PDB file of C-alpha atoms in Angstrom:
ATOM      1  CA  MET A   1     -55.512  90.866   7.986  1.00 80.00           C
ATOM      2  CA  SER A   2     -55.640  87.883   5.632  1.00 92.00           C
ATOM      3  CA  LYS A   3     -52.612  86.829   3.461  1.00 97.00           C
ATOM      4  CA  ILE A   4     -53.497  86.020  -0.229  1.00 98.00           C
ATOM      5  CA  ASP A   5     -50.835  84.749  -2.620  1.00 98.00           C
ATOM      6  CA  PRO A   6     -50.762  86.870  -5.825  1.00 98.00           C
ATOM      7  CA  THR A   7     -51.185  83.743  -7.950  1.00 98.00           C
ATOM      8  CA  ALA A   8     -54.562  82.904  -6.150  1.00 98.00           C
ATOM      9  CA  ARG A   9     -57.788  83.895  -7.864  1.00 98.00           C
ATOM     10  CA  VAL A  10     -60.278  85.108  -5.218  1.00 98.00           C
ATOM     11  CA  ALA A  11     -63.574  86.296  -6.899  1.00 98.00           C
ATOM     12  CA  ASP A  12     -65.376  89.401  -6.117  1.00 98.00           C
ATOM     13  CA  GLY A  13     -67.941  88.553  -3.280  1.00 98.00           C
ATOM     14  CA  ALA A  14     -65.896  86.077  -1.543  1.00 98.00           C
ATOM     15  CA  VAL A  15     -65.465  86.558   2.143  1.00 98.00           C
ATOM     16  CA  ILE A  16     -61.929  85.795   3.643  1.00 98.00           C
ATOM     17  CA  GLY A  17     -61.732  85.840   7.517  1.00 98.00           C
ATOM     18  CA  ALA A  18     -58.910  87.683   9.402  1.00 98.00           C
ATOM     19  CA  GLY A  19     -55.719  85.831   9.617  1.00 98.00           C
ATOM     20  CA  THR A  20     -56.531  83.414   6.913  1.00 98.00           C
ATOM     21  CA  GLU A  21     -53.796  82.385   4.397  1.00 98.00           C
ATOM     22  CA  ILE A  22     -54.769  81.666   0.777  1.00 98.00           C
ATOM     23  CA  GLY A  23     -51.730  79.890  -0.771  1.00 98.00           C
ATOM     24  CA  PRO A  24     -50.532  79.767  -4.353  1.00 98.00           C
ATOM     25  CA  TYR A  25     -52.970  79.006  -7.215  1.00 98.00           C
ATOM     26  CA  CYS A  26     -56.016  78.645  -5.063  1.00 98.00           C
ATOM     27  CA  ILE A  27     -59.481  79.492  -6.602  1.00 98.00           C
ATOM     28  CA  ILE A  28     -62.049  81.007  -4.425  1.00 98.00           C
ATOM     29  CA  GLY A  29     -65.582  81.418  -5.941  1.00 98.00           C
ATOM     30  CA  PRO A  30     -67.762  84.395  -5.358  1.00 98.00           C
ATOM     31  CA  HIS A  31     -70.155  82.784  -2.820  1.00 98.00           C
ATOM     32  CA  ALA A  32     -67.455  81.351  -0.680  1.00 98.00           C
ATOM     33  CA  VAL A  33     -67.120  82.356   2.942  1.00 98.00           C
ATOM     34  CA  ILE A  34     -63.985  81.316   4.718  1.00 98.00           C
ATOM     35  CA  GLY A  35     -63.597  81.846   8.396  1.00 98.00           C
ATOM     36  CA  ALA A  36     -60.698  83.343  10.453  1.00 98.00           C
ATOM     37  CA  ASN A  37     -57.091  81.867  10.871  1.00 98.00           C
ATOM     38  CA  CYS A  38     -57.588  79.096   8.073  1.00 98.00           C
ATOM     39  CA  LYS A  39     -54.715  77.936   5.963  1.00 98.00           C
ATOM     40  CA  LEU A  40     -55.312  76.951   2.394  1.00 98.00           C
ATOM     41  CA  ILE A  41     -51.771  75.564   1.525  1.00 98.00           C
ATOM     42  CA  GLY A  42     -52.025  75.968  -2.338  1.00 98.00           C
ATOM     43  CA  GLN A  43     -54.159  74.885  -5.334  1.00 98.00           C
ATOM     44  CA  VAL A  44     -57.297  74.515  -3.186  1.00 99.00           C
ATOM     45  CA  THR A  45     -60.646  75.201  -4.907  1.00 99.00           C
ATOM     46  CA  VAL A  46     -63.644  76.412  -2.816  1.00 99.00           C
ATOM     47  CA  ILE A  47     -66.531  77.093  -5.067  1.00 98.00           C
ATOM     48  CA  GLY A  48     -70.365  77.105  -4.786  1.00 98.00           C
ATOM     49  CA  HIS A  49     -72.296  78.267  -1.822  1.00 98.00           C
ATOM     50  CA  THR A  50     -69.607  77.065   0.469  1.00 99.00           C
ATOM     51  CA  SER A  51     -68.787  78.162   4.122  1.00 99.00           C
ATOM     52  CA  VAL A  52     -65.767  77.000   5.904  1.00 99.00           C
ATOM     53  CA  GLY A  53     -65.341  77.617   9.704  1.00 99.00           C
ATOM     54  CA  ASP A  54     -62.392  79.076  11.552  1.00 98.00           C
ATOM     55  CA  ASN A  55     -59.011  77.352  11.990  1.00 98.00           C
ATOM     56  CA  CYS A  56     -59.254  74.848   9.112  1.00 99.00           C
ATOM     57  CA  VAL A  57     -56.291  73.756   7.335  1.00 99.00           C
ATOM     58  CA  ILE A  58     -56.907  72.515   3.631  1.00 99.00           C
ATOM     59  CA  SER A  59     -54.221  70.750   1.556  1.00 99.00           C
ATOM     60  CA  PRO A  60     -53.567  71.012  -2.204  1.00 98.00           C
ATOM     61  CA  PHE A  61     -56.126  69.780  -4.752  1.00 98.00           C
ATOM     62  CA  ALA A  62     -59.029  69.655  -2.355  1.00 99.00           C
ATOM     63  CA  VAL A  63     -62.220  70.671  -3.884  1.00 99.00           C
ATOM     64  CA  LEU A  64     -65.001  72.021  -1.689  1.00 99.00           C
ATOM     65  CA  GLY A  65     -68.396  72.931  -2.973  1.00 98.00           C
ATOM     66  CA  GLY A  66     -68.406  71.115  -6.196  1.00 98.00           C
ATOM     67  CA  ALA A  67     -71.512  70.188  -7.947  1.00 98.00           C
ATOM     68  CA  PRO A  68     -73.519  67.186  -6.599  1.00 98.00           C
ATOM     69  CA  GLN A  69     -72.726  63.933  -8.494  1.00 98.00           C
ATOM     70  CA  ASP A  70     -76.549  63.582  -9.006  1.00 97.00           C
ATOM     71  CA  LEU A  71     -78.198  63.738 -12.374  1.00 96.00           C
ATOM     72  CA  SER A  72     -81.215  65.684 -10.904  1.00 95.00           C
ATOM     73  CA  TYR A  73     -78.942  68.785 -10.049  1.00 97.00           C
ATOM     74  CA  LYS A  74     -79.544  71.579 -12.324  1.00 97.00           C
ATOM     75  CA  GLY A  75     -77.321  74.330 -10.884  1.00 97.00           C
ATOM     76  CA  GLU A  76     -79.577  75.344  -7.886  1.00 98.00           C
ATOM     77  CA  PRO A  77     -77.963  77.409  -5.121  1.00 98.00           C
ATOM     78  CA  THR A  78     -77.623  74.556  -2.809  1.00 98.00           C
ATOM     79  CA  THR A  79     -74.892  74.770   0.176  1.00 98.00           C
ATOM     80  CA  LEU A  80     -72.010  73.058   1.815  1.00 99.00           C
ATOM     81  CA  GLU A  81     -71.285  73.963   5.406  1.00 99.00           C
ATOM     82  CA  ILE A  82     -67.962  72.946   6.955  1.00 99.00           C
ATOM     83  CA  GLY A  83     -67.392  73.546  10.679  1.00 99.00           C
ATOM     84  CA  SER A  84     -64.261  74.846  12.477  1.00 99.00           C
ATOM     85  CA  GLY A  85     -60.948  72.992  13.174  1.00 99.00           C
ATOM     86  CA  ASN A  86     -61.066  70.671  10.345  1.00 99.00           C
ATOM     87  CA  THR A  87     -57.970  69.237   8.489  1.00 99.00           C
ATOM     88  CA  ILE A  88     -58.780  68.420   4.963  1.00 99.00           C
ATOM     89  CA  ARG A  89     -56.002  66.684   3.141  1.00 99.00           C
ATOM     90  CA  GLU A  90     -54.994  66.302  -0.476  1.00 98.00           C
ATOM     91  CA  GLY A  91     -57.440  65.676  -3.090  1.00 98.00           C
ATOM     92  CA  ALA A  92     -60.366  65.428  -0.682  1.00 99.00           C
ATOM     93  CA  THR A  93     -63.840  66.467  -2.071  1.00 99.00           C
ATOM     94  CA  MET A  94     -67.027  67.685  -0.493  1.00 99.00           C
ATOM     95  CA  ASN A  95     -70.088  68.496  -2.705  1.00 98.00           C
ATOM     96  CA  VAL A  96     -73.095  70.874  -1.947  1.00 98.00           C
ATOM     97  CA  GLY A  97     -76.557  69.508  -1.485  1.00 98.00           C
ATOM     98  CA  THR A  98     -79.416  68.854  -3.781  1.00 98.00           C
ATOM     99  CA  VAL A  99     -82.928  70.495  -3.677  1.00 98.00           C
ATOM    100  CA  LYS A 100     -84.505  66.938  -3.181  1.00 97.00           C
ATOM    101  CA  GLY A 101     -82.189  66.207  -0.348  1.00 98.00           C
ATOM    102  CA  GLY A 102     -82.700  69.301   1.610  1.00 97.00           C
ATOM    103  CA  GLY A 103     -80.221  71.521  -0.028  1.00 98.00           C
ATOM    104  CA  LYS A 104     -77.391  71.270   2.445  1.00 98.00           C
ATOM    105  CA  THR A 105     -74.404  69.190   2.919  1.00 99.00           C
ATOM    106  CA  ARG A 106     -72.967  69.765   6.608  1.00 98.00           C
ATOM    107  CA  VAL A 107     -69.761  68.783   8.013  1.00 99.00           C
ATOM    108  CA  GLY A 108     -69.021  69.302  11.821  1.00 99.00           C
ATOM    109  CA  ASN A 109     -66.047  70.526  13.762  1.00 99.00           C
ATOM    110  CA  ASP A 110     -62.521  69.025  14.390  1.00 98.00           C
ATOM    111  CA  GLY A 111     -62.784  66.434  11.771  1.00 98.00           C
ATOM    112  CA  TYR A 112     -59.772  64.899   9.933  1.00 99.00           C
ATOM    113  CA  PHE A 113     -60.287  63.950   6.310  1.00 99.00           C
ATOM    114  CA  MET A 114     -57.439  62.265   4.662  1.00 99.00           C
ATOM    115  CA  ASN A 115     -56.276  62.288   0.992  1.00 98.00           C
ATOM    116  CA  ASN A 116     -59.048  61.576  -1.604  1.00 98.00           C
ATOM    117  CA  SER A 117     -61.814  61.147   0.868  1.00 99.00           C
ATOM    118  CA  HIS A 118     -65.312  62.152  -0.369  1.00 99.00           C
ATOM    119  CA  VAL A 119     -68.356  63.572   1.379  1.00 99.00           C
ATOM    120  CA  GLY A 120     -71.243  63.437  -1.013  1.00 98.00           C
ATOM    121  CA  HIS A 121     -74.276  65.687  -1.549  1.00 98.00           C
ATOM    122  CA  ASP A 122     -76.716  66.092   1.265  1.00 98.00           C
ATOM    123  CA  CYS A 123     -74.735  64.250   3.904  1.00 99.00           C
ATOM    124  CA  ILE A 124     -74.476  65.209   7.521  1.00 98.00           C
ATOM    125  CA  VAL A 125     -71.250  64.497   9.380  1.00 99.00           C
ATOM    126  CA  GLY A 126     -70.777  65.167  13.016  1.00 98.00           C
ATOM    127  CA  ASN A 127     -67.830  66.431  14.985  1.00 98.00           C
ATOM    128  CA  ASN A 128     -64.511  64.640  15.424  1.00 98.00           C
ATOM    129  CA  ALA A 129     -64.953  62.545  12.449  1.00 98.00           C
ATOM    130  CA  ILE A 130     -61.859  60.850  10.807  1.00 98.00           C
ATOM    131  CA  PHE A 131     -62.101  59.580   7.337  1.00 99.00           C
ATOM    132  CA  ALA A 132     -59.054  57.666   6.131  1.00 98.00           C
ATOM    133  CA  THR A 133     -57.555  57.593   2.653  1.00 98.00           C
ATOM    134  CA  SER A 134     -60.157  57.206   0.037  1.00 98.00           C
ATOM    135  CA  ALA A 135     -63.118  56.800   2.554  1.00 99.00           C
ATOM    136  CA  THR A 136     -66.230  57.645   0.621  1.00 98.00           C
ATOM    137  CA  LEU A 137     -69.711  58.543   1.410  1.00 98.00           C
ATOM    138  CA  GLY A 138     -72.581  58.278  -1.043  1.00 98.00           C
ATOM    139  CA  GLY A 139     -75.111  61.009  -0.940  1.00 98.00           C
ATOM    140  CA  HIS A 140     -77.806  61.713   1.995  1.00 98.00           C
ATOM    141  CA  CYS A 141     -75.527  59.628   4.634  1.00 98.00           C
ATOM    142  CA  GLU A 142     -75.835  60.604   8.298  1.00 98.00           C
ATOM    143  CA  ILE A 143     -72.560  60.159  10.185  1.00 99.00           C
ATOM    144  CA  GLY A 144     -72.513  60.604  13.992  1.00 98.00           C
ATOM    145  CA  ASP A 145     -69.719  62.164  16.271  1.00 98.00           C
ATOM    146  CA  ALA A 146     -66.384  60.610  16.536  1.00 98.00           C
ATOM    147  CA  VAL A 147     -66.884  58.093  13.706  1.00 98.00           C
ATOM    148  CA  TYR A 148     -63.722  56.525  12.100  1.00 98.00           C
ATOM    149  CA  ILE A 149     -64.019  55.226   8.596  1.00 98.00           C
ATOM    150  CA  GLY A 150     -61.095  53.099   7.398  1.00 98.00           C
ATOM    151  CA  GLY A 151     -59.079  53.543   4.180  1.00 98.00           C
ATOM    152  CA  LEU A 152     -60.754  52.574   0.895  1.00 98.00           C
ATOM    153  CA  SER A 153     -64.155  52.190   2.681  1.00 98.00           C
ATOM    154  CA  ALA A 154     -67.504  53.272   1.054  1.00 98.00           C
ATOM    155  CA  VAL A 155     -70.757  53.912   2.603  1.00 98.00           C
ATOM    156  CA  HIS A 156     -74.014  53.452   0.460  1.00 98.00           C
ATOM    157  CA  GLN A 157     -76.154  56.471  -0.012  1.00 98.00           C
ATOM    158  CA  PHE A 158     -78.894  57.055   2.647  1.00 98.00           C
ATOM    159  CA  THR A 159     -77.080  55.068   5.294  1.00 98.00           C
ATOM    160  CA  ARG A 160     -76.771  56.148   8.854  1.00 98.00           C
ATOM    161  CA  ILE A 161     -73.741  55.509  11.045  1.00 99.00           C
ATOM    162  CA  GLY A 162     -74.252  56.225  14.849  1.00 98.00           C
ATOM    163  CA  SER A 163     -71.588  58.013  16.970  1.00 98.00           C
ATOM    164  CA  TYR A 164     -68.317  56.310  18.104  1.00 98.00           C
ATOM    165  CA  VAL A 165     -68.530  53.815  15.165  1.00 98.00           C
ATOM    166  CA  MET A 166     -65.347  52.195  13.756  1.00 98.00           C
ATOM    167  CA  VAL A 167     -65.588  51.071  10.160  1.00 98.00           C
ATOM    168  CA  GLY A 168     -62.524  48.868   9.176  1.00 98.00           C
ATOM    169  CA  GLY A 169     -60.662  49.459   6.016  1.00 98.00           C
ATOM    170  CA  LEU A 170     -61.865  48.133   2.659  1.00 98.00           C
ATOM    171  CA  SER A 171     -65.415  47.901   3.986  1.00 98.00           C
ATOM    172  CA  GLY A 172     -68.576  48.279   2.029  1.00 98.00           C
ATOM    173  CA  VAL A 173     -71.315  49.707   4.133  1.00 98.00           C
ATOM    174  CA  ARG A 174     -74.736  49.109   2.999  1.00 98.00           C
ATOM    175  CA  ASP A 175     -76.753  49.195   6.168  1.00 98.00           C
ATOM    176  CA  ASP A 176     -77.209  51.402   9.239  1.00 98.00           C
ATOM    177  CA  ILE A 177     -74.694  50.902  12.053  1.00 98.00           C
ATOM    178  CA  ILE A 178     -75.439  51.244  15.727  1.00 98.00           C
ATOM    179  CA  PRO A 179     -73.698  53.641  17.835  1.00 98.00           C
ATOM    180  CA  TYR A 180     -70.592  52.282  19.221  1.00 98.00           C
ATOM    181  CA  GLY A 181     -70.345  49.483  16.715  1.00 98.00           C
ATOM    182  CA  LEU A 182     -67.222  47.963  15.071  1.00 98.00           C
ATOM    183  CA  VAL A 183     -67.899  46.736  11.638  1.00 98.00           C
ATOM    184  CA  ASN A 184     -65.779  45.061   8.988  1.00 98.00           C
ATOM    185  CA  GLY A 185     -65.749  43.134   5.700  1.00 97.00           C
ATOM    186  CA  GLN A 186     -66.299  43.574   1.932  1.00 96.00           C
ATOM    187  CA  TYR A 187     -69.897  43.704   2.749  1.00 97.00           C
ATOM    188  CA  ALA A 188     -69.602  45.016   6.259  1.00 98.00           C
ATOM    189  CA  VAL A 189     -70.966  43.140   9.155  1.00 98.00           C
ATOM    190  CA  LEU A 190     -71.129  43.998  12.825  1.00 98.00           C
ATOM    191  CA  GLU A 191     -68.245  42.363  14.684  1.00 98.00           C
ATOM    192  CA  SER A 192     -68.548  43.710  18.078  1.00 98.00           C
ATOM    193  CA  LEU A 193     -68.646  46.973  20.011  1.00 98.00           C
ATOM    194  CA  ASN A 194     -65.917  49.518  19.516  1.00 98.00           C
ATOM    195  CA  LEU A 195     -64.491  48.882  23.072  1.00 97.00           C
ATOM    196  CA  ILE A 196     -61.286  50.720  22.409  1.00 95.00           C
ATOM    197  CA  GLY A 197     -63.168  53.762  21.327  1.00 96.00           C
ATOM    198  CA  MET A 198     -65.333  53.441  24.407  1.00 97.00           C
ATOM    199  CA  LYS A 199     -62.383  53.059  26.802  1.00 96.00           C
ATOM    200  CA  ARG A 200     -60.825  56.354  25.215  1.00 94.00           C
ATOM    201  CA  ARG A 201     -64.065  58.067  26.004  1.00 94.00           C
ATOM    202  CA  LYS A 202     -63.741  57.111  29.685  1.00 96.00           C
ATOM    203  CA  PHE A 203     -66.475  54.486  29.948  1.00 97.00           C
ATOM    204  CA  THR A 204     -66.040  52.882  33.406  1.00 97.00           C
ATOM    205  CA  LYS A 205     -65.770  49.262  33.793  1.00 97.00           C
ATOM    206  CA  GLN A 206     -69.282  49.180  35.093  1.00 97.00           C
ATOM    207  CA  ARG A 207     -70.545  50.811  32.024  1.00 98.00           C
ATOM    208  CA  LEU A 208     -68.598  48.575  29.724  1.00 98.00           C
ATOM    209  CA  THR A 209     -69.956  45.541  31.438  1.00 97.00           C
ATOM    210  CA  ALA A 210     -73.602  46.813  31.354  1.00 97.00           C
ATOM    211  CA  VAL A 211     -73.413  47.718  27.459  1.00 98.00           C
ATOM    212  CA  ARG A 212     -71.555  44.542  26.638  1.00 98.00           C
ATOM    213  CA  ALA A 213     -74.214  42.411  28.469  1.00 97.00           C
ATOM    214  CA  PHE A 214     -76.989  44.390  26.411  1.00 98.00           C
ATOM    215  CA  TYR A 215     -75.187  43.753  23.221  1.00 98.00           C
ATOM    216  CA  GLN A 216     -74.759  40.007  23.802  1.00 97.00           C
ATOM    217  CA  LYS A 217     -78.504  39.788  24.531  1.00 97.00           C
ATOM    218  CA  LEU A 218     -79.587  41.782  21.520  1.00 97.00           C
ATOM    219  CA  PHE A 219     -77.385  40.357  18.965  1.00 97.00           C
ATOM    220  CA  HIS A 220     -76.478  36.897  20.181  1.00 95.00           C
ATOM    221  CA  GLY A 221     -79.289  35.741  22.391  1.00 94.00           C
ATOM    222  CA  PRO A 222     -81.803  33.054  21.471  1.00 95.00           C
ATOM    223  CA  GLY A 223     -84.801  33.596  19.264  1.00 95.00           C
ATOM    224  CA  THR A 224     -85.236  36.129  16.360  1.00 95.00           C
ATOM    225  CA  PHE A 225     -83.641  39.536  16.423  1.00 95.00           C
ATOM    226  CA  ALA A 226     -87.056  41.163  16.410  1.00 95.00           C
ATOM    227  CA  ALA A 227     -87.985  39.285  19.686  1.00 97.00           C
ATOM    228  CA  ARG A 228     -84.687  40.082  21.147  1.00 97.00           C
ATOM    229  CA  LEU A 229     -85.131  43.721  20.310  1.00 97.00           C
ATOM    230  CA  GLU A 230     -88.485  43.916  21.851  1.00 97.00           C
ATOM    231  CA  ALA A 231     -87.258  42.094  25.205  1.00 96.00           C
ATOM    232  CA  ALA A 232     -84.231  44.550  25.351  1.00 96.00           C
ATOM    233  CA  ARG A 233     -86.287  47.690  25.278  1.00 96.00           C
ATOM    234  CA  PRO A 234     -86.665  47.933  29.076  1.00 96.00           C
ATOM    235  CA  LEU A 235     -82.797  47.952  29.373  1.00 96.00           C
ATOM    236  CA  ALA A 236     -82.545  51.564  28.037  1.00 97.00           C
ATOM    237  CA  SER A 237     -82.656  52.827  31.528  1.00 97.00           C
ATOM    238  CA  GLU A 238     -79.513  50.985  32.601  1.00 97.00           C
ATOM    239  CA  ASP A 239     -77.082  53.217  30.553  1.00 98.00           C
ATOM    240  CA  PRO A 240     -77.306  56.207  28.185  1.00 98.00           C
ATOM    241  CA  ALA A 241     -75.289  54.337  25.628  1.00 98.00           C
ATOM    242  CA  ILE A 242     -78.009  51.635  25.667  1.00 98.00           C
ATOM    243  CA  ALA A 243     -80.711  54.131  25.183  1.00 98.00           C
ATOM    244  CA  GLU A 244     -78.812  55.817  22.441  1.00 98.00           C
ATOM    245  CA  ILE A 245     -78.513  52.486  20.550  1.00 98.00           C
ATOM    246  CA  LEU A 246     -82.249  51.519  21.044  1.00 98.00           C
ATOM    247  CA  ASP A 247     -83.271  55.089  19.969  1.00 98.00           C
ATOM    248  CA  PHE A 248     -81.158  54.773  16.887  1.00 98.00           C
ATOM    249  CA  ILE A 249     -82.584  51.457  16.008  1.00 98.00           C
ATOM    250  CA  GLY A 250     -86.164  52.769  16.536  1.00 97.00           C
ATOM    251  CA  LYS A 251     -85.553  55.764  14.113  1.00 97.00           C
ATOM    252  CA  GLY A 252     -84.205  53.390  11.258  1.00 97.00           C
ATOM    253  CA  LYS A 253     -85.837  53.087   7.969  1.00 95.00           C
ATOM    254  CA  ARG A 254     -83.262  50.891   6.313  1.00 96.00           C
ATOM    255  CA  PRO A 255     -81.774  47.482   7.182  1.00 97.00           C
ATOM    256  CA  LEU A 256     -79.590  47.246  10.239  1.00 98.00           C
ATOM    257  CA  CYS A 257     -75.974  46.181   9.972  1.00 98.00           C
ATOM    258  CA  LEU A 258     -76.013  42.868  11.902  1.00 97.00           C
ATOM    259  CA  PRO A 259     -73.399  40.180  12.887  1.00 97.00           C
ATOM    260  CA  ALA A 260     -73.017  37.389  10.404  1.00 93.00           C
ATOM    261  CA  ILE A 261     -74.745  34.780  12.609  1.00 77.00           C
ATOM    262  CA  ALA A 262     -77.527  37.123  13.715  1.00 53.00           C
ATOM    263  CA  LYS A 263     -81.065  35.998  12.916  1.00 45.00           C
TER     264      LYS A 263
END
């Protein structure tokens, strides 16, 4: 059975999973669905057409399912879907989607969203994401698996960030970031590969050598970037990570985050 504090307000129609604890002064709207064995510590707001997966822990003053911060939104029944195993800390916010953006904001499993972080409308966030304090996504962003976004960093709307990327603190991300990239700066630039993250994910020395050589050819070789990219395409067969990076670039519709000296 779920455990609901008597000071909480759970609207008729809300679905609360078995073993879930709803702490003091929480507000749960009529269209909310909260999975099993979650813990809403207290003063948590879950509104809108929002679903939360199993085994999530949500801290005070988090607001999930609030209206999009988009002037076109007129109260349509768009959704927010949050996966299982997430930790959502104090004051974090996640908004439902907009009709023009597909109507859905999605957050994967096993993420850690620190205090005052924000997931904007129509964003797609992968699994195992870590958003540090006040990390912010504008609307329509696509964030891959195991991405780390540093404290007080902001990602411009419609930006894509590939899997296993690390964004340093106090960074402004305006351009798409390749998988496995490491970026930093007030206007973020690509500094290198996220080698520490790759090692943690059990990349062998052989794989690291191959991907680093590809990276150097693509971003620091002679000639223009367009020419280097064309020359690098046959390297996709050397390693899955190389193929992933090339595929990500090929699907891009926005500028790519490049090293400061890249041409």
